[in-house]
mmCIF file of C-alpha atoms and ligand atoms in Angstrom:
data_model
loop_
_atom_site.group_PDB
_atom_site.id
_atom_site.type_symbol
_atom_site.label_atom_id
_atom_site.label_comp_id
_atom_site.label_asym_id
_atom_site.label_seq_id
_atom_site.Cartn_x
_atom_site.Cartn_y
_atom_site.Cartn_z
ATOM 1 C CA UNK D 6 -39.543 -39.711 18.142
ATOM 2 C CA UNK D 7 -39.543 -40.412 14.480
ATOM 3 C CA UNK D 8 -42.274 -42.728 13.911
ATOM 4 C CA UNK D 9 -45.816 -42.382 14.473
ATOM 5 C CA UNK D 10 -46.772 -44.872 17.424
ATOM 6 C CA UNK D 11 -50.213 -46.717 18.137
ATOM 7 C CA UNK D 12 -51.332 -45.629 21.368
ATOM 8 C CA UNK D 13 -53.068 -48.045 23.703
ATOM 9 C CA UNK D 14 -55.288 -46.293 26.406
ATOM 10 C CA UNK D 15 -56.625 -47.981 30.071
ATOM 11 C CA UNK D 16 -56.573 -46.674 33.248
ATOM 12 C CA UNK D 17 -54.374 -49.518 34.604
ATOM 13 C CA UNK D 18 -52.543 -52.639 33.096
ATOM 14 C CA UNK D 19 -55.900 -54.191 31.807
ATOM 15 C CA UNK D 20 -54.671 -53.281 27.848
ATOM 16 C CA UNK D 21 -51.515 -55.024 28.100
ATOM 17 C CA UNK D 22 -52.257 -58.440 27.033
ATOM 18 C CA UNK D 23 -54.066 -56.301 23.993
ATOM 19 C CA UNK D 24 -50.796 -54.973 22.879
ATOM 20 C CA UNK D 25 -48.863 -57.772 23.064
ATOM 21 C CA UNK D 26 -51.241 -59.795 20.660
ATOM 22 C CA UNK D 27 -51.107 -56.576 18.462
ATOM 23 C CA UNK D 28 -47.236 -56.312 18.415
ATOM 24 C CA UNK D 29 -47.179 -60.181 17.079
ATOM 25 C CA UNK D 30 -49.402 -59.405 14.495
ATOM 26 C CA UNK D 31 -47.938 -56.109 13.727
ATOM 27 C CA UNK D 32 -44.715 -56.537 14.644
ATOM 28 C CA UNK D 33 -43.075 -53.337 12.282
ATOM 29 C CA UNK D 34 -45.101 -51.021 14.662
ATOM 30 C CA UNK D 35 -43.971 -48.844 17.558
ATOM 31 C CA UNK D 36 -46.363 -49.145 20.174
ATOM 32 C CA UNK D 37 -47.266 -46.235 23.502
ATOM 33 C CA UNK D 38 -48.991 -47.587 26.453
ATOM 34 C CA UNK D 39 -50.671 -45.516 28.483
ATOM 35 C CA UNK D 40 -51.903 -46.446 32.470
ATOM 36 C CA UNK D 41 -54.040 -43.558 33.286
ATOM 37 C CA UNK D 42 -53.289 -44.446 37.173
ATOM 38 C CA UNK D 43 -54.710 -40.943 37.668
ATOM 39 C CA UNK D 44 -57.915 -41.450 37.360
ATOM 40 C CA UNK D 45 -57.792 -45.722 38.129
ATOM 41 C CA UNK D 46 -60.538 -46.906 38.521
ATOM 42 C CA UNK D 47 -62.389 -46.085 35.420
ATOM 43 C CA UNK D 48 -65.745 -48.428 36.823
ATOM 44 C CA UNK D 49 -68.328 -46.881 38.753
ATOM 45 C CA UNK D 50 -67.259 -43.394 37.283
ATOM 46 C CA UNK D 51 -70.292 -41.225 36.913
ATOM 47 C CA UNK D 52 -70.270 -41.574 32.854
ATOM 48 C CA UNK D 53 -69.893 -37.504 32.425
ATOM 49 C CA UNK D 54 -67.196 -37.278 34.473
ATOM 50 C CA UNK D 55 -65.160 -40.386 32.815
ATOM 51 C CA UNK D 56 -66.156 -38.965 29.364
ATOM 52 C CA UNK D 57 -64.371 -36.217 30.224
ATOM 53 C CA UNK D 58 -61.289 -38.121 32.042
ATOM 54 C CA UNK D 59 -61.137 -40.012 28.912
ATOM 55 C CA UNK D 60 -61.097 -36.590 26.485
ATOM 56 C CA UNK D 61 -58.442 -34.975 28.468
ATOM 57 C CA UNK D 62 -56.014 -37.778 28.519
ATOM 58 C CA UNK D 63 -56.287 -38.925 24.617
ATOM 59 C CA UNK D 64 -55.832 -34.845 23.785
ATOM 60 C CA UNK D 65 -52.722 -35.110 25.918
ATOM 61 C CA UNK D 66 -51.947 -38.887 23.932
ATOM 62 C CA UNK D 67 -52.655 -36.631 20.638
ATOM 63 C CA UNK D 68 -49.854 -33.805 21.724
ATOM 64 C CA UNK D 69 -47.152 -36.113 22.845
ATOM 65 C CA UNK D 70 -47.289 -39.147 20.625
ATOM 66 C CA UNK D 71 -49.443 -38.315 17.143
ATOM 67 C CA UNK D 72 -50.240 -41.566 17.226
ATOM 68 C CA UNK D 73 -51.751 -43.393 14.047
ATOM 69 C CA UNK D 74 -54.643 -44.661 16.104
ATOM 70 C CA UNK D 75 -55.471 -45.117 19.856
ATOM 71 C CA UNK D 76 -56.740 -48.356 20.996
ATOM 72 C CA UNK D 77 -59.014 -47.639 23.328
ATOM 73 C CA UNK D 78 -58.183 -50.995 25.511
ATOM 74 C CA UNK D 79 -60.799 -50.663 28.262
ATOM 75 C CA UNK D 80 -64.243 -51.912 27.982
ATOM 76 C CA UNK D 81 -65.713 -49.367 30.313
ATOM 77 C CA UNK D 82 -64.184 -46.399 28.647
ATOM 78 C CA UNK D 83 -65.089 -47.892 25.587
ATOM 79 C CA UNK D 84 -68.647 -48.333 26.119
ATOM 80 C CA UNK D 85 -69.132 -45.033 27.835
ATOM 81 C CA UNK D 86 -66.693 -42.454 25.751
ATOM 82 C CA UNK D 87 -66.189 -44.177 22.102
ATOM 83 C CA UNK D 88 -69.245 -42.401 19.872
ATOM 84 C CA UNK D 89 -67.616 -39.091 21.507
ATOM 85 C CA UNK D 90 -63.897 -39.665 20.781
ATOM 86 C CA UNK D 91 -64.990 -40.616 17.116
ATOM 87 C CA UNK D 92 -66.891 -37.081 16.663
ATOM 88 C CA UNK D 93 -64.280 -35.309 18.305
ATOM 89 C CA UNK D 94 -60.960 -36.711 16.984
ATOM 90 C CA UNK D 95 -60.273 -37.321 13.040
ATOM 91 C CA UNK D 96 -58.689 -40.713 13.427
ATOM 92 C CA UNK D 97 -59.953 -44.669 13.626
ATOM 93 C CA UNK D 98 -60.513 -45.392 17.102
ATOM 94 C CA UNK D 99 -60.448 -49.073 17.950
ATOM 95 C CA UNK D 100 -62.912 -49.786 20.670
ATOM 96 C CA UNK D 101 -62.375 -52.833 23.168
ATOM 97 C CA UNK D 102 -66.013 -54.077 24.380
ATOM 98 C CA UNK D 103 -67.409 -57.056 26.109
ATOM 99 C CA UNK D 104 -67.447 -60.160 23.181
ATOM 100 C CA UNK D 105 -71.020 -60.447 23.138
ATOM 101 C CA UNK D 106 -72.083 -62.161 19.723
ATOM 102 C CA UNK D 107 -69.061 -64.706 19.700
ATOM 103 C CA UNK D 108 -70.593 -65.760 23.086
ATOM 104 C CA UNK D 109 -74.024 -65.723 21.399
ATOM 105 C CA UNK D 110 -72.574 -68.049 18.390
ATOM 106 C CA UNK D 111 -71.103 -70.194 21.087
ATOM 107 C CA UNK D 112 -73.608 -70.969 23.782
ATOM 108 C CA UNK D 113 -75.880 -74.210 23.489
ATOM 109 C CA UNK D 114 -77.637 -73.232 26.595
ATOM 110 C CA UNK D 115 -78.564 -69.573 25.982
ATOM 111 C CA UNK D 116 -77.063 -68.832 29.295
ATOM 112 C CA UNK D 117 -74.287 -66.330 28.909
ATOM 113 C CA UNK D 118 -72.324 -64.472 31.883
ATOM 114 C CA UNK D 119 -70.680 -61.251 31.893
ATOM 115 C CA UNK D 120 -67.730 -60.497 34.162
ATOM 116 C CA UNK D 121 -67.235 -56.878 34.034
ATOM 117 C CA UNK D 122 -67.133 -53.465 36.037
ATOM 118 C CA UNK D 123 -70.284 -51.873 37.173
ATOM 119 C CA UNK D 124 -70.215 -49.073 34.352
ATOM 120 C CA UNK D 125 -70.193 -51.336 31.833
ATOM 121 C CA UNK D 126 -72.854 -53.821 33.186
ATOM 122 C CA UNK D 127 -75.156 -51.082 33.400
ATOM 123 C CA UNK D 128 -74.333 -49.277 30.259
ATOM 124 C CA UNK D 129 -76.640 -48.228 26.971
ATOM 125 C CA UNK D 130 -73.866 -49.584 25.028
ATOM 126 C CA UNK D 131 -74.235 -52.578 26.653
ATOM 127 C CA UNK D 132 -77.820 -53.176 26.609
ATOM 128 C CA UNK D 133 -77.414 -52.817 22.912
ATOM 129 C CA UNK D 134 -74.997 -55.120 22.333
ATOM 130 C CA UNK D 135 -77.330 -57.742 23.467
ATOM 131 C CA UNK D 136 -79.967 -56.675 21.849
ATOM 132 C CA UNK D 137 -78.458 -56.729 18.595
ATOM 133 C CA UNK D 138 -76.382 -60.267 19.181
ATOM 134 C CA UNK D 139 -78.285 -61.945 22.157
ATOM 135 C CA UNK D 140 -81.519 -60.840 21.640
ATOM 136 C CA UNK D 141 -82.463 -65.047 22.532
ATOM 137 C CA UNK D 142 -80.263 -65.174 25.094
ATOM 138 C CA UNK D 143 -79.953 -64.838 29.366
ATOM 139 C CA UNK D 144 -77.266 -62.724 29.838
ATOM 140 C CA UNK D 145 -76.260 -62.836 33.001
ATOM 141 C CA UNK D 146 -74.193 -59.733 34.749
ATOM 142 C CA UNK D 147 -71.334 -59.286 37.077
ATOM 143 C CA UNK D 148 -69.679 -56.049 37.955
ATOM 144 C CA UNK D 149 -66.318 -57.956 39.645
ATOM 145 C CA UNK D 150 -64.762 -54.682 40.982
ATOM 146 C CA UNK D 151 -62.486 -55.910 43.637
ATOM 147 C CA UNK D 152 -61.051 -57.942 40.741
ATOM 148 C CA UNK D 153 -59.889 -55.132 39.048
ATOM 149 C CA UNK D 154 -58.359 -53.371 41.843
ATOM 150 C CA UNK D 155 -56.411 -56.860 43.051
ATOM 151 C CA UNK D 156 -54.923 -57.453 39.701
ATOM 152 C CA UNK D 157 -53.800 -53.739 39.393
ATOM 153 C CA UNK D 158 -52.091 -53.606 43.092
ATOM 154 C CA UNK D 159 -51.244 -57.200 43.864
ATOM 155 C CA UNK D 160 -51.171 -59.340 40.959
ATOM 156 C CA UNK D 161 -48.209 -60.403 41.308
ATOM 157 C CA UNK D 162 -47.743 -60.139 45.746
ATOM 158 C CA UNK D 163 -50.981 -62.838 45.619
ATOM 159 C CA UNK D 164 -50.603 -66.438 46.981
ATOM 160 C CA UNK D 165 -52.899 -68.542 44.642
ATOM 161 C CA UNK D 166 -55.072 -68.793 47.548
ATOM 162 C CA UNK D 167 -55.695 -65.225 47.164
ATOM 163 C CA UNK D 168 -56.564 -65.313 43.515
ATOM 164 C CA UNK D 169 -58.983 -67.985 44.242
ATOM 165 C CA UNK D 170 -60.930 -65.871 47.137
ATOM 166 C CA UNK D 171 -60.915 -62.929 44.927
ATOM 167 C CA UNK D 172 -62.872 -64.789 42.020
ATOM 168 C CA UNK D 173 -64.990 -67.100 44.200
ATOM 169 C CA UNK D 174 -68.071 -64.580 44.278
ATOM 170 C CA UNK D 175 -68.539 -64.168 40.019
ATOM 171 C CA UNK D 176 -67.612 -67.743 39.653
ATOM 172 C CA UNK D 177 -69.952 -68.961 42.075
ATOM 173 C CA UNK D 178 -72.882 -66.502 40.695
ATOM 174 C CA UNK D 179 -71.742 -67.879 37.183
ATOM 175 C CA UNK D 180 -72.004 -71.325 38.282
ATOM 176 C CA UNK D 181 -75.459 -71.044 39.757
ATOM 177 C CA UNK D 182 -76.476 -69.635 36.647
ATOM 178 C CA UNK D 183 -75.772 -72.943 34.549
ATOM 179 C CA UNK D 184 -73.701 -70.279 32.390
ATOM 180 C CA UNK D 185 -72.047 -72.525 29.151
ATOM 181 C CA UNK D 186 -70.082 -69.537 27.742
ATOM 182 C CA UNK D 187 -68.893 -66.656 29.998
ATOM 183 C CA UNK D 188 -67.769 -62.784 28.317
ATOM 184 C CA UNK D 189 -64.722 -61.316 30.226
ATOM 185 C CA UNK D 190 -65.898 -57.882 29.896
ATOM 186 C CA UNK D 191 -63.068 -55.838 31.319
ATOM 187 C CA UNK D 192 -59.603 -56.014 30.074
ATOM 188 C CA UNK D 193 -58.052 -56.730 33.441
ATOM 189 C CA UNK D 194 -59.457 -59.850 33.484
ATOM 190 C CA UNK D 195 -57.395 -61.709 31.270
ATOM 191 C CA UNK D 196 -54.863 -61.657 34.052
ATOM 192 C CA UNK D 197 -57.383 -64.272 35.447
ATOM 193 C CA UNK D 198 -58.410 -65.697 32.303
ATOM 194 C CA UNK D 199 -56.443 -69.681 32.968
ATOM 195 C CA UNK D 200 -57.661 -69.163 36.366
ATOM 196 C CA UNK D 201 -61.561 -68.767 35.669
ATOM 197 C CA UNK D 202 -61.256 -71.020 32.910
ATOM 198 C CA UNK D 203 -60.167 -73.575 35.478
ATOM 199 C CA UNK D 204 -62.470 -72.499 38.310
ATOM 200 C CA UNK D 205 -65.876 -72.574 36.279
ATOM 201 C CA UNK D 206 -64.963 -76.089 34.543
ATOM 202 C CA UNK D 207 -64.722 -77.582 30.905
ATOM 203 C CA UNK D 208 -68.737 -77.101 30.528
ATOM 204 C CA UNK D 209 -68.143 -72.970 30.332
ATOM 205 C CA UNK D 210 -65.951 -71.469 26.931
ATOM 206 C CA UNK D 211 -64.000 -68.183 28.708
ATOM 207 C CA UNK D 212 -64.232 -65.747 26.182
ATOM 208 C CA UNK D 213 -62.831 -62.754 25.380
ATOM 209 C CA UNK D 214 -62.280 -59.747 22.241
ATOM 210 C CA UNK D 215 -58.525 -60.295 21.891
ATOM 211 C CA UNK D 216 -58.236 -62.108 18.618
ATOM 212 C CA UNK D 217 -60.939 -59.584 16.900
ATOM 213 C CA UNK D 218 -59.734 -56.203 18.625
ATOM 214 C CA UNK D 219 -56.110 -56.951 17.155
ATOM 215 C CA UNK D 220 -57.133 -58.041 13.603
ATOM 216 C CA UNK D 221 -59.473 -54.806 13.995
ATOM 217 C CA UNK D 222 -56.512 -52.622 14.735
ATOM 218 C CA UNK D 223 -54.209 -54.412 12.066
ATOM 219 C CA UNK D 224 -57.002 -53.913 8.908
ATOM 220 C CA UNK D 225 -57.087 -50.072 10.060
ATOM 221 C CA UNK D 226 -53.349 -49.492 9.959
ATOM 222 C CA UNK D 227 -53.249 -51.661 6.746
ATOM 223 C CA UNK D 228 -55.848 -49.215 4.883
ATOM 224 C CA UNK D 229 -54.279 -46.261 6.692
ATOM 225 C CA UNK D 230 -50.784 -46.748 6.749
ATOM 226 C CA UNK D 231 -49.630 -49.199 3.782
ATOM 227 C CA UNK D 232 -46.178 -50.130 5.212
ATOM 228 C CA UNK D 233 -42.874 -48.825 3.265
ATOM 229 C CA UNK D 234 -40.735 -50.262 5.223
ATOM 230 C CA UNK D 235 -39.815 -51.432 8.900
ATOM 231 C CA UNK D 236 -37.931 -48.524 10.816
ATOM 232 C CA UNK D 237 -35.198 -49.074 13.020
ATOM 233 C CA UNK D 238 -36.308 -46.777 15.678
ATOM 234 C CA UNK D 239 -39.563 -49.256 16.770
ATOM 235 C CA UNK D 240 -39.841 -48.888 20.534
ATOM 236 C CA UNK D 241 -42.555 -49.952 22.502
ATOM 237 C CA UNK D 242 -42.828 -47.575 25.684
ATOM 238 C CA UNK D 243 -45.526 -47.492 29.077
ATOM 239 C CA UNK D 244 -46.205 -44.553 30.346
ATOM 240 C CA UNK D 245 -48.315 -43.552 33.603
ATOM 241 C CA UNK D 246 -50.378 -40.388 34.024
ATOM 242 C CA UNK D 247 -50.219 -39.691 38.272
ATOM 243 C CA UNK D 248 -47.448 -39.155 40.610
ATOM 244 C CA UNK D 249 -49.190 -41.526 43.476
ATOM 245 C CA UNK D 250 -47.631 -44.764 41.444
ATOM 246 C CA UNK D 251 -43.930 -45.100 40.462
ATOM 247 C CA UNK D 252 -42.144 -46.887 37.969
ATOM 248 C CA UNK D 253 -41.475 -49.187 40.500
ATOM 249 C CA UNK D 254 -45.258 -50.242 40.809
ATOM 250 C CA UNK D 255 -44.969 -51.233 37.159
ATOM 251 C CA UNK D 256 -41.782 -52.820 36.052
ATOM 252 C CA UNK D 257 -42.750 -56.701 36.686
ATOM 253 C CA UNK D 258 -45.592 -55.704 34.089
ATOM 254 C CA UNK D 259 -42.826 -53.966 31.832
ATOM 255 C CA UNK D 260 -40.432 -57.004 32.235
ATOM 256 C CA UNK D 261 -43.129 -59.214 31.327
ATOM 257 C CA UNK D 262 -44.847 -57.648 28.448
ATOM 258 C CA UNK D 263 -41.166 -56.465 26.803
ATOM 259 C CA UNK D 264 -42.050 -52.787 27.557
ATOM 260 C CA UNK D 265 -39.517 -50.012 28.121
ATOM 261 C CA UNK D 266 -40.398 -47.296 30.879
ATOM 262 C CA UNK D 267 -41.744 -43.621 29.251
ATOM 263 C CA UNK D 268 -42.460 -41.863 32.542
ATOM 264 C CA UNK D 269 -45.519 -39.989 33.301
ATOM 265 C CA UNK D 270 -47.296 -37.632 30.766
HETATM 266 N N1 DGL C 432 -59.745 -52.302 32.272
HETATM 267 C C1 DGL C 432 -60.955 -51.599 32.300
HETATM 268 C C2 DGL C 432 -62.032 -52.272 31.462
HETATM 269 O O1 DGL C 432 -61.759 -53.007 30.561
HETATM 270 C C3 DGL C 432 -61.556 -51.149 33.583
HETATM 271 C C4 DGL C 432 -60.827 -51.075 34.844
HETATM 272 C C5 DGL C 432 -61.291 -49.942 35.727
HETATM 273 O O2 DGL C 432 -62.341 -50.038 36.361
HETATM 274 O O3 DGL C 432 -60.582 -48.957 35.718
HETATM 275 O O4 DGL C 432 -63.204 -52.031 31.696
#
């Protein structure tokens, strides 16, 4: 492997829509994806214990790929492990976490809902966030676990039917909540995104950290590494971390997001 990839970190397929918004903006870049299936589900981890889940897989990330920077592309494991990873590892980490002050610029109401896994509803990080952006603000929380776990292991089995059962219980909370803007706080959810978007009606802006995680990750590389010019070995790989999934779990993901298969690590 001659050049130095970007590493993208979740512990499922959340992160992918992440890197394929980075690889448009970035496009001389190789990019490494890494599902730590492992250790899926990263919500409702007892924080120690995903602090260290998260620590053992980037050092492993850090021996196999020395990447240029890891993209941290979960909320939870953003909100719970990012100050660490920063102390401990001497590159720019980019964080992914729950689009709070967009929502607060947006909202006319002052009613603001948060779809996201329990660990990051109920974390310090988060609290801040909202106290910093929000501060005049309801923000209203929901951990939407079984949402994760459907889009990870049936995304694409589901009947639409299926879809719509599965989101039913946030969007209805949302709904009651007169919610005008709503924060998809986990990255699996953009999956959903069209789908909620549709479900909770033109009075509620879907919003998510997309557009400013990738221009994040593009100004760091920029200062960083000041392109010489584009190699010719750019690949852009996904890579697993368990033996209880196969490649075959993953390749309508690959196919879709353009990604070649890297095995496990
Ligand atoms: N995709 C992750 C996030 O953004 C979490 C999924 C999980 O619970 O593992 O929070």
């Amino acid at each position: 492997m001659k050049e130095r990839p970007i590493a993208f970190l979740d512990s499922g397929v959340g992160g992918l829509t992440y890197l394929s918004e980075a690889r448009k903006i970035i496009p001389g870049e190789s990019f490494v994806y890494v599902a730590d299936n492992e250790n899926f589900p990263y919500g409702g981890k007892n924080f120690e214990q995903l602090k260290e889940v998260v620590i053992s897989v980037i050092d492993k990330i850090f021996d196999q790929f020395n990447p240029k920077t890891v993209v941290i592309a979960c909320n939870t494991a953003s909100v719970i492990t990012l100050k660490s990873l920063r102390k401990r590892f001497g590159i720019p980490f980019v964080g992914v976490v729950p689009a709070v002050k967009p929502a607060a610029q947006y909202t006319k109401n002052g009613r603001i809902g948060l779809l996201a896994t329990e660990s990051t509803v109920k974390s310090i990080y988060t609290d801040d966030l909202i106290q910093d952006f929000a501060r005049d603000c309801r923000v209203f929380r929901f951990a939407g676990v079984q949402i994760v776990d459907f889009i990870e292991n049936r995304f694409y089995e589901a009947e639409e039917n299926e879809i719509l059962e599965i989101l039913r219980p946030a969007v209805e909370y949302f709904r009651r909540e007169n919610v005008d803007s709503l924060i998809l706080g986990c990255t699996h959810f953009l999956f959903v995104r069209d789908a909620l978007q549709k479900l909770m009606g033109s009075g509620t802006k879907v919003i998510d950290s997309v557009d400013g995680v990738v221009k994040q990750l593009a100004k760091i590389i920029q200062e960083n590494y000041p392109r010489v010019e584009k190699s010719e070995d750019q690949y852009s790989r996904f890579y697993i971390t368990g033996t209880s999934y196969s490649r075959d779990t993953y390749e309508k993901f690959m196919d879709d997001f353009d990604m070649e298969w890297g095995g496990a690590i």
